[in-house]
Coordinates of C-alpha atoms in Angstrom, one line a residue:
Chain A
X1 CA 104.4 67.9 130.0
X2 CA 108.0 67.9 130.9
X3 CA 110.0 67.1 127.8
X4 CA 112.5 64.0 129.1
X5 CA 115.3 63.2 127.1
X6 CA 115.2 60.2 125.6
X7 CA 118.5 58.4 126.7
X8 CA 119.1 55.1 128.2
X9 CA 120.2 57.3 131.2
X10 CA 116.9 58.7 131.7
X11 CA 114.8 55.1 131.7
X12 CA 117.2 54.1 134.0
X13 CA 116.5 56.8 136.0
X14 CA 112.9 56.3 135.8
X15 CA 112.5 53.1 137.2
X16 CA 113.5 54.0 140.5
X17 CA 110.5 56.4 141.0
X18 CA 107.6 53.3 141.1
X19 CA 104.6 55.7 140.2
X20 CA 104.6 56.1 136.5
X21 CA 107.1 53.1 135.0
X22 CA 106.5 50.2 133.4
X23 CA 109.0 48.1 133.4
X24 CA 112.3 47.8 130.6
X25 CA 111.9 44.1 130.5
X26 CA 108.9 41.4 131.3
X27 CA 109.3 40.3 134.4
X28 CA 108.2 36.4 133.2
X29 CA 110.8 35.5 130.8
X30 CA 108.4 33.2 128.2
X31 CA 109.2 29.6 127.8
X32 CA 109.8 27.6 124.2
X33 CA 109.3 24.1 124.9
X34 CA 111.4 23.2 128.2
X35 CA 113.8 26.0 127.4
X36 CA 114.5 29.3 129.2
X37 CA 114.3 31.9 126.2
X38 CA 115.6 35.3 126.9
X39 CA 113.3 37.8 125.7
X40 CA 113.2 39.4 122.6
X41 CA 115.9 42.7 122.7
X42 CA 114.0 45.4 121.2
X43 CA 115.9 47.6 118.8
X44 CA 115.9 51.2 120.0
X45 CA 116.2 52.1 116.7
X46 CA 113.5 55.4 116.8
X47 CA 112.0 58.0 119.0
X48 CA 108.8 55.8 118.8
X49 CA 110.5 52.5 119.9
X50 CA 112.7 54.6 122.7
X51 CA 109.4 56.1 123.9
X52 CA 107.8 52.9 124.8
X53 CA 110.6 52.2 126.9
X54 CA 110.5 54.9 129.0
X55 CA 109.0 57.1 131.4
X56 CA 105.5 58.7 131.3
X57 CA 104.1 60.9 132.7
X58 CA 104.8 63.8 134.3
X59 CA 108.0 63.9 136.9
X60 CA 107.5 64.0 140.4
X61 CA 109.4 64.9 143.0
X62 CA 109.6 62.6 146.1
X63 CA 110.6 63.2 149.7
X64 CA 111.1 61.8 152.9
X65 CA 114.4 61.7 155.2
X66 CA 116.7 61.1 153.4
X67 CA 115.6 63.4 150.3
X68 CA 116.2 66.9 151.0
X69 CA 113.5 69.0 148.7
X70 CA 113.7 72.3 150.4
X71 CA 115.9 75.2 149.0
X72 CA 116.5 77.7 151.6
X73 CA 117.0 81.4 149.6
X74 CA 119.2 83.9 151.3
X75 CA 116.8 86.6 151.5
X76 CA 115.9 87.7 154.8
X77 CA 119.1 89.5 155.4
X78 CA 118.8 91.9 151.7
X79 CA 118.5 94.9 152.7
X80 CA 115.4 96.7 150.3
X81 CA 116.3 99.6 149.0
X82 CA 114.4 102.9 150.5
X83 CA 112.4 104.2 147.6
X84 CA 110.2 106.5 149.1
X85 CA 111.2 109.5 147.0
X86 CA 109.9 107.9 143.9
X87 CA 106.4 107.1 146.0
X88 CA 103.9 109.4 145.8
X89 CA 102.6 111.0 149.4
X90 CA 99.2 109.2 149.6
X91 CA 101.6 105.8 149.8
X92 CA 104.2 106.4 151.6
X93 CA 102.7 105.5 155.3
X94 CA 102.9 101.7 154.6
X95 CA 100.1 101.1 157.4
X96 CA 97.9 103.3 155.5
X97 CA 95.4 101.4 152.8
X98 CA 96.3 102.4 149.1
X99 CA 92.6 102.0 148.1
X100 CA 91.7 105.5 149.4
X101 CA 93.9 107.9 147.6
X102 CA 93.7 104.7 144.6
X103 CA 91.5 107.4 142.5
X104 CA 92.7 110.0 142.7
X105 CA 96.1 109.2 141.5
X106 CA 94.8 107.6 138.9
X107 CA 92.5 110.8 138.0
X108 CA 95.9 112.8 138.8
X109 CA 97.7 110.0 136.0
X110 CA 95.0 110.6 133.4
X111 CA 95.2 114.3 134.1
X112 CA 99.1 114.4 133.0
X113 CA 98.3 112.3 129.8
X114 CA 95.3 114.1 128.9
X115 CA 97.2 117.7 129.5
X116 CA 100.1 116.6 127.2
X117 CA 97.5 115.1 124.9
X118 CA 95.5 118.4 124.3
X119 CA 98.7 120.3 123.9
X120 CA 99.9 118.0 121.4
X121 CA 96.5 118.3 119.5
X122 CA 96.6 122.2 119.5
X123 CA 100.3 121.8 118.4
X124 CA 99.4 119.4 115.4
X125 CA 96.5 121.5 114.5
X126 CA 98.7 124.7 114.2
X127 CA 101.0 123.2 112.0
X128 CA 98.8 121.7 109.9
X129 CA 96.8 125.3 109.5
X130 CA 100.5 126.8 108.8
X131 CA 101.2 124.5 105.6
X132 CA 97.1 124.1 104.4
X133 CA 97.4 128.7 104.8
X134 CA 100.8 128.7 103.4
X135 CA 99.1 127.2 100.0
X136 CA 96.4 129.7 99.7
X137 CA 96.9 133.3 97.9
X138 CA 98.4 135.9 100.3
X139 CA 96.1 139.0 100.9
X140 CA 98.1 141.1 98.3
X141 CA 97.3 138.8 95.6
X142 CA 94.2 138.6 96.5
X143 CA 93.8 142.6 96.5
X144 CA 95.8 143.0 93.3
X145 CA 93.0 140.0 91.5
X146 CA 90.1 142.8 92.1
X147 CA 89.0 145.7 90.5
X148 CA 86.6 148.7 91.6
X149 CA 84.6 150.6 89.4
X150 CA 82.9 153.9 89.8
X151 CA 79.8 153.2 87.6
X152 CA 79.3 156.8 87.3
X153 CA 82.5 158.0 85.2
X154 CA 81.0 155.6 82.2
X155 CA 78.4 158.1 80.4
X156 CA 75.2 156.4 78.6
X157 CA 76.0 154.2 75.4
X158 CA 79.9 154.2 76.1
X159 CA 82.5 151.4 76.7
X160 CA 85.2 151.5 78.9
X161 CA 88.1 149.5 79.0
X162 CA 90.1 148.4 82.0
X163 CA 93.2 145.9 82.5
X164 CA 92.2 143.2 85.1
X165 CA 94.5 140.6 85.8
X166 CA 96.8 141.4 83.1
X167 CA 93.3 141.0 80.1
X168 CA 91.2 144.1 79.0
X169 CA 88.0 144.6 80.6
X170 CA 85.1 145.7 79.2
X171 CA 82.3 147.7 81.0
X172 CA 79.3 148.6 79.0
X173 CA 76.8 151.0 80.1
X174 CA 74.2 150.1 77.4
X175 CA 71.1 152.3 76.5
X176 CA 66.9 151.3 76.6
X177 CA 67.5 150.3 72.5
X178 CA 70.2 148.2 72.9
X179 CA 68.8 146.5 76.0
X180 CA 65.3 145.8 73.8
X181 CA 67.0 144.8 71.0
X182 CA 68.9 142.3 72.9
X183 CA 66.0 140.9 74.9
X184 CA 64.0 140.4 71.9
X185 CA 67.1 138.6 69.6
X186 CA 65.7 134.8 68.8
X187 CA 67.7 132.3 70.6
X188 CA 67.7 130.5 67.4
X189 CA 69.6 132.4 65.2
X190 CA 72.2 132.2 67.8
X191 CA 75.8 130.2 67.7
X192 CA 76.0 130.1 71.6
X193 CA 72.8 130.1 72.6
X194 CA 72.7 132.5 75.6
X195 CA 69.7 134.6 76.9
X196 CA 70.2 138.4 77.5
X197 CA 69.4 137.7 81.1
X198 CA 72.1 135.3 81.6
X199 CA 75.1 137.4 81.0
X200 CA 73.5 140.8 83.0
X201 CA 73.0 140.7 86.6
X202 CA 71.7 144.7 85.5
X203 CA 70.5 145.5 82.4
X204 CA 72.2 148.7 81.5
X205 CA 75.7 147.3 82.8
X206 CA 77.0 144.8 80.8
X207 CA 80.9 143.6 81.9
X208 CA 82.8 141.3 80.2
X209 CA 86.5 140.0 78.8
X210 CA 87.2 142.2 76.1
X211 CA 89.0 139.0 74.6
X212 CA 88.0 137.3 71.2
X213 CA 87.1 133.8 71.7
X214 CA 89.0 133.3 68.3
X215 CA 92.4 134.2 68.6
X216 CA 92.4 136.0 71.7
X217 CA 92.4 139.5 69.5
X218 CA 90.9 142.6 71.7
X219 CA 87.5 143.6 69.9
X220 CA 86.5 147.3 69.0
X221 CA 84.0 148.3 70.8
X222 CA 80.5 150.1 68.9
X223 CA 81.5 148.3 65.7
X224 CA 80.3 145.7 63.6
X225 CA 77.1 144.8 62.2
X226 CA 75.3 143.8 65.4
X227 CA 76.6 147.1 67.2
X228 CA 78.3 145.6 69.7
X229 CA 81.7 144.6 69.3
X230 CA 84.1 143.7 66.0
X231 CA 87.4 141.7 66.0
X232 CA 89.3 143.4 63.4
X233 CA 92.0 140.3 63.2
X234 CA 89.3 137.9 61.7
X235 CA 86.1 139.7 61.7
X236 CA 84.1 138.7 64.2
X237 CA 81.1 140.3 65.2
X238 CA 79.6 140.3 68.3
X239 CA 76.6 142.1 69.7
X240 CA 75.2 144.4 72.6
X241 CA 75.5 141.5 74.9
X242 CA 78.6 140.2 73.5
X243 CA 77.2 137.2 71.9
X244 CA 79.4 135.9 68.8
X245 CA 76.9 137.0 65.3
X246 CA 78.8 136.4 62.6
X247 CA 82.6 135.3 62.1
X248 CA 84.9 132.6 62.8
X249 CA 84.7 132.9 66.9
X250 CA 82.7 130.2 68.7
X251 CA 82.1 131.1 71.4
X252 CA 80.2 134.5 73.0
X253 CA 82.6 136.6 75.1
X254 CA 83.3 135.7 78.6
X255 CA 81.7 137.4 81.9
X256 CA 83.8 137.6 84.7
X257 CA 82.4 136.9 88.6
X258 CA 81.3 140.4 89.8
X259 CA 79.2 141.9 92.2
X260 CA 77.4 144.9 93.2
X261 CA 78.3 146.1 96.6
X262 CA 76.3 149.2 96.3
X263 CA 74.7 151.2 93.9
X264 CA 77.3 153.0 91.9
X265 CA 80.2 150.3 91.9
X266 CA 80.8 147.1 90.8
X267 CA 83.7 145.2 91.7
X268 CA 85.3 142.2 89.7
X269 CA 86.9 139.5 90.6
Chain B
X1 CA 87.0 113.6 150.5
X2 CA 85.7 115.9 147.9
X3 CA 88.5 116.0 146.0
X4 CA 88.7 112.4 146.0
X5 CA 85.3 111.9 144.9
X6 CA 85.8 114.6 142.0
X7 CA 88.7 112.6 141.0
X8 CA 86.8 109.1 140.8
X9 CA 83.7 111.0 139.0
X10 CA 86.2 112.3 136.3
X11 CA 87.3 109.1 136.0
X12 CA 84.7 107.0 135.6
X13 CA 83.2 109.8 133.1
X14 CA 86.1 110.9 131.5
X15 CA 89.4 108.9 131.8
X16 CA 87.7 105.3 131.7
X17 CA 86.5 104.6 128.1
X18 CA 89.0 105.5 125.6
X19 CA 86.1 107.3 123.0
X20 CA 85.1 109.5 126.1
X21 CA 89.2 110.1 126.8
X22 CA 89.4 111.7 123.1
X23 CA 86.8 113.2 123.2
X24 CA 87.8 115.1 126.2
X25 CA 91.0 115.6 124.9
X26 CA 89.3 117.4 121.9
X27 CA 86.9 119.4 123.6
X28 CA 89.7 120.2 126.0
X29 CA 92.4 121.2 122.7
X30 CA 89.6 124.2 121.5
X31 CA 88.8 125.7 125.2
X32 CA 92.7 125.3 125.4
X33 CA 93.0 127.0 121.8
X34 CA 90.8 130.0 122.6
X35 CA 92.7 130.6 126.0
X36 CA 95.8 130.3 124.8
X37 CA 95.7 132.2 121.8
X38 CA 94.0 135.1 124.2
X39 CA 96.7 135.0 126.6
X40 CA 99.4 134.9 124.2
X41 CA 97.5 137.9 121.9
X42 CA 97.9 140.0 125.1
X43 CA 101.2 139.1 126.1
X44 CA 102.3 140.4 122.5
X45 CA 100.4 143.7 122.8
X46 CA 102.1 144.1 126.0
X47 CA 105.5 143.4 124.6
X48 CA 104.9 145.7 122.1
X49 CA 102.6 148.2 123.1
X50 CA 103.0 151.9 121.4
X51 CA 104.9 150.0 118.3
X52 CA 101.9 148.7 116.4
X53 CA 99.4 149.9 114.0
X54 CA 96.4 150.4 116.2
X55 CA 98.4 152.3 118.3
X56 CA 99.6 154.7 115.9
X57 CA 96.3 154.5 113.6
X58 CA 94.8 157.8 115.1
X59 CA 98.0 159.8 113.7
X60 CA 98.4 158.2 110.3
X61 CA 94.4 158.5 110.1
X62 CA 94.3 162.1 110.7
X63 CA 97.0 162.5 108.2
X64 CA 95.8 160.6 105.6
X65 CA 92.4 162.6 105.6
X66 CA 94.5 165.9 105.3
X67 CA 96.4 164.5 102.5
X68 CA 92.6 164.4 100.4

């Protein structure tokens, strides 16, 4: 659809191409009586009223003799530039078909992207490995947040006292009585109800936080009335397993992660 | 012809479909990773070859277990 301006030019224009006019004016003028009556001017007053007046349709284009349609282009004497150092080898013999080398330089295309493409993704990947690793502790921190014990320095019955991370540490190489007595205590007539079992990995080695669950005092150890442990800053007593007994602390004292590697070390943390 | 024919295979296996393309690009970034990495690994130990530890670990080895 060619969009025709609407102008009296244009109409005018129209009616010399015969195929798609109708005519401005009736070509019978009507008759009133014995008069001749001019017909009826209609007001061009919109687009509507201007449409019916002119052409439809799409233009055409007519020739003959005395119509020249042809436009002769000035192109046979360009000369194309020579742009065979931008071509690759397999199309440079113009006589030569394209379709037989047409796969592999598009395998050789793909090749380049897909080169540059894994060596962007092993970029990427490094980068993002450098800022996730630079968040985690170094391997001196780590080092510095563990501690070795040589279980066999602690004699039978006694408690020794290390600093780990900065809060005492309590390693308790308990005897057969105190092990009993513990197993056998009623779960009952506890505070924080904790088996025996749940706070040993070994029976004879028990290792905890040597910090009250009060106020954060450090207990005596061997004291109190359960023969464990005793707060002296608000009397808490604790026993052999370094559950809370008697006193104002809520909680039992806290085991640390530890582990075994071999027989006669444990290491925390 | 061969290499032509190699070419249109990885094409039509590879290169064509887009999930295949990734894919191979992926696969392709860790055999590139592990080669890589070795190559560049050596070419440090080259660079600096008698100036690191494991170089130098035998002597500082044999020391420390004199110091004890």
């Amino acid at each position: 659809m060619i969009n025709v301006p609407k102008t009296s030019m244009m109409s005018a224009v129209s009616l010399i191409v015969p195929n798609v006019t109708k005519p401005v004016v009736k070509s019978v003028a009507p008759t009133v009586g014995k008069y001749l009556v001019p017909p009826a001017k209609k007001a061009t007053l919109t687009s509507y009223s201007m449409s019916l007046l002119t052409g439809k349709g799409a233009m055409r284009v007519t020739s003959g003799i005395a119509s020249t349609a042809q436009i002769r282009l000035a192109h046979t004497d360009l000369r194309v530039p020579d742009f065979s150092d931008y071509r690759r080898d397999a199309v440079k013999d113009s006589n030569k078909p394209t379709s037989e080398s047409a796969s592999s330089r598009r395998a050789f295309t793909y090749m380049v992207i897909g080169a540059g493409s894994v060596a962007t993704a092993y970029a990427a990947k490094n980068v993002v490995t450098m800022f996730v690793s630079s968040m985690s502790a170094s391997a001196d921190v780590l080092a510095l947040a563990k501690i070795e014990i040589k279980l066999a320095d602690i004699p039978e019955g006694k408690n020794a006292t290390f600093k780990w991370r900065g809060k005492p540490l309590f390693v308790r190489h308990r005897t057969a009585e105190e092990i009993a007595a513990e197993q056998a205590v009623d779960l009952s007539q506890l505070r924080d109800v904790q088996h025996d079992n749940d706070r040993v990995q070994k029976e004879e080695w028990l290792i905890l936080l040597g910090v009250c669950t009060h106020l954060g005092c450090v207990p005596i150890a061997n004291a109190g009335d359960y023969g464990g442990y005793y707060c002296p800053c608000h009397g808490s007593h604790y026993d052999a397993s370094g559950r809370i007994r008697k006193g104002p602390a809520p909680l039992n004292l806290e085991i640390p992660e530890y582990v075994f590697p071999d027989e006669d070390t444990v290491l925390v943390g | 012809m061969s290499l032509s024919s190699l070419a249109n295979t990885a094409y039509q296996k590879v290169f064509r479909k887009t999930s295949s393309f990734a894919f191979g690009i992926l696969l392709g970034a860790f055999v590139f990773e592990i080669g890589f990495d070795r190559v560049s690994n050596y070419a440090f130990d080259y660079i600096n070859r008698g100036k690191l530890y494991k170089d130098v670990k035998d002597k500082f080895a044999a020391g420390a277990s004199e110091e004890e």
